[in-house]
């Protein structure tokens, strides 16, 4: 259902060749995330599709949408940046790699790190604004599905990260509607 919603949304503004490019990324993401499930029990592919749908609602380009669909394949599926480059080009590979690097930064964040320094680090490591857009859409979907995480400490940590890092980051980018929902 979400897949149909995404394709219908993209049909409204995307040319056929660009839409076909996104469909290729969708098929690749579906194959690589096959047999993976989220903590809620939902198929994992629902997450990148929802992430892509947020960006499609913003009328983002095919490269950004493809990157959203593929944003977890390096981290969760053992796909390399080189493989993404071969199949989808350097721009998509760089965006997916950028989102992966931010995710790895999150894991290394020390409890006492100042949120402002972390935001600056994320901004500095993101050479393309679309990396941040994919990451914000990713975080937005993760926050919408936060109740499926049973570990209360992990839920609180994710909520705190969101309030201290991603809500202010979306505010700085002028995306108040995302900031409001994240808060």
GROMACS .gro file of C-alpha atoms in nm, residues 46-134:
model
   89
   46UNK     CA    1   0.817  -0.019   0.512
   47UNK     CA    2   1.067   0.215   0.681
   48UNK     CA    3   1.264   0.327   0.373
   49UNK     CA    4   0.941   0.352   0.174
   50UNK     CA    5   0.789   0.578   0.441
   51UNK     CA    6   1.111   0.782   0.449
   52UNK     CA    7   1.094   0.821   0.070
   53UNK     CA    8   0.726   0.912   0.087
   54UNK     CA    9   0.796   1.205   0.323
   55UNK     CA   10   1.047   1.334   0.070
   56UNK     CA   11   0.812   1.273  -0.223
   57UNK     CA   12   0.555   1.488  -0.045
   58UNK     CA   13   0.821   1.761  -0.054
   59UNK     CA   14   0.862   1.697  -0.430
   60UNK     CA   15   1.226   1.598  -0.396
   61UNK     CA   16   1.426   1.478  -0.697
   62UNK     CA   17   1.474   1.116  -0.804
   63UNK     CA   18   1.827   1.100  -0.662
   64UNK     CA   19   1.702   1.198  -0.316
   65UNK     CA   20   1.407   0.957  -0.330
   66UNK     CA   21   1.631   0.669  -0.444
   67UNK     CA   22   1.874   0.754  -0.163
   68UNK     CA   23   1.592   0.745   0.090
   69UNK     CA   24   1.490   0.400  -0.033
   70UNK     CA   25   1.850   0.281  -0.002
   71UNK     CA   26   1.953   0.472   0.311
   72UNK     CA   27   1.989   0.161   0.531
   73UNK     CA   28   2.136  -0.089   0.284
   74UNK     CA   29   2.501  -0.018   0.371
   75UNK     CA   30   2.443  -0.029   0.744
   76UNK     CA   31   2.193  -0.316   0.760
   77UNK     CA   32   2.244  -0.531   0.450
   78UNK     CA   33   2.618  -0.539   0.383
   79UNK     CA   34   2.585  -0.352   0.053
   80UNK     CA   35   2.890  -0.138  -0.025
   81UNK     CA   36   2.905   0.220  -0.142
   82UNK     CA   37   3.077   0.087  -0.455
   83UNK     CA   38   2.781  -0.141  -0.532
   84UNK     CA   39   2.542   0.150  -0.499
   85UNK     CA   40   2.769   0.359  -0.720
   86UNK     CA   41   2.768   0.089  -0.988
   87UNK     CA   42   2.390   0.046  -0.983
   88UNK     CA   43   2.268   0.398  -0.913
   89UNK     CA   44   2.557   0.637  -0.969
   90UNK     CA   45   2.791   0.842  -0.756
   91UNK     CA   46   2.534   1.097  -0.637
   92UNK     CA   47   2.309   0.831  -0.484
   93UNK     CA   48   2.612   0.646  -0.343
   94UNK     CA   49   2.739   0.965  -0.179
   95UNK     CA   50   2.400   1.049  -0.029
   96UNK     CA   51   2.349   0.698   0.111
   97UNK     CA   52   2.705   0.699   0.245
   98UNK     CA   53   2.645   1.040   0.406
   99UNK     CA   54   2.331   0.918   0.584
  100UNK     CA   55   2.521   0.607   0.697
  101UNK     CA   56   2.802   0.823   0.837
  102UNK     CA   57   2.555   1.032   1.036
  103UNK     CA   58   2.402   0.712   1.176
  104UNK     CA   59   2.748   0.593   1.278
  105UNK     CA   60   2.814   0.931   1.442
  106UNK     CA   61   2.496   0.884   1.647
  107UNK     CA   62   2.631   0.556   1.780
  108UNK     CA   63   2.955   0.723   1.888
  109UNK     CA   64   2.789   1.019   2.058
  110UNK     CA   65   2.907   1.043   2.414
  111UNK     CA   66   2.633   1.109   2.668
  112UNK     CA   67   2.798   1.432   2.780
  113UNK     CA   68   2.863   1.571   2.431
  114UNK     CA   69   2.706   1.909   2.377
  115UNK     CA   70   2.417   1.894   2.134
  116UNK     CA   71   2.537   2.208   1.955
  117UNK     CA   72   2.873   2.046   1.883
  118UNK     CA   73   2.701   1.736   1.750
  119UNK     CA   74   2.475   1.945   1.524
  120UNK     CA   75   2.782   2.128   1.392
  121UNK     CA   76   2.956   1.796   1.329
  122UNK     CA   77   2.657   1.661   1.138
  123UNK     CA   78   2.635   1.979   0.931
  124UNK     CA   79   3.008   1.972   0.860
  125UNK     CA   80   3.006   1.610   0.746
  126UNK     CA   81   2.707   1.663   0.516
  127UNK     CA   82   2.843   1.800   0.191
  128UNK     CA   83   2.503   1.781   0.026
  129UNK     CA   84   2.189   1.918   0.193
  130UNK     CA   85   1.996   1.618   0.064
  131UNK     CA   86   2.185   1.398   0.312
  132UNK     CA   87   2.027   1.598   0.593
  133UNK     CA   88   1.684   1.583   0.429
  134UNK     CA   89   1.701   1.204   0.405
   0.00000   0.00000   0.00000
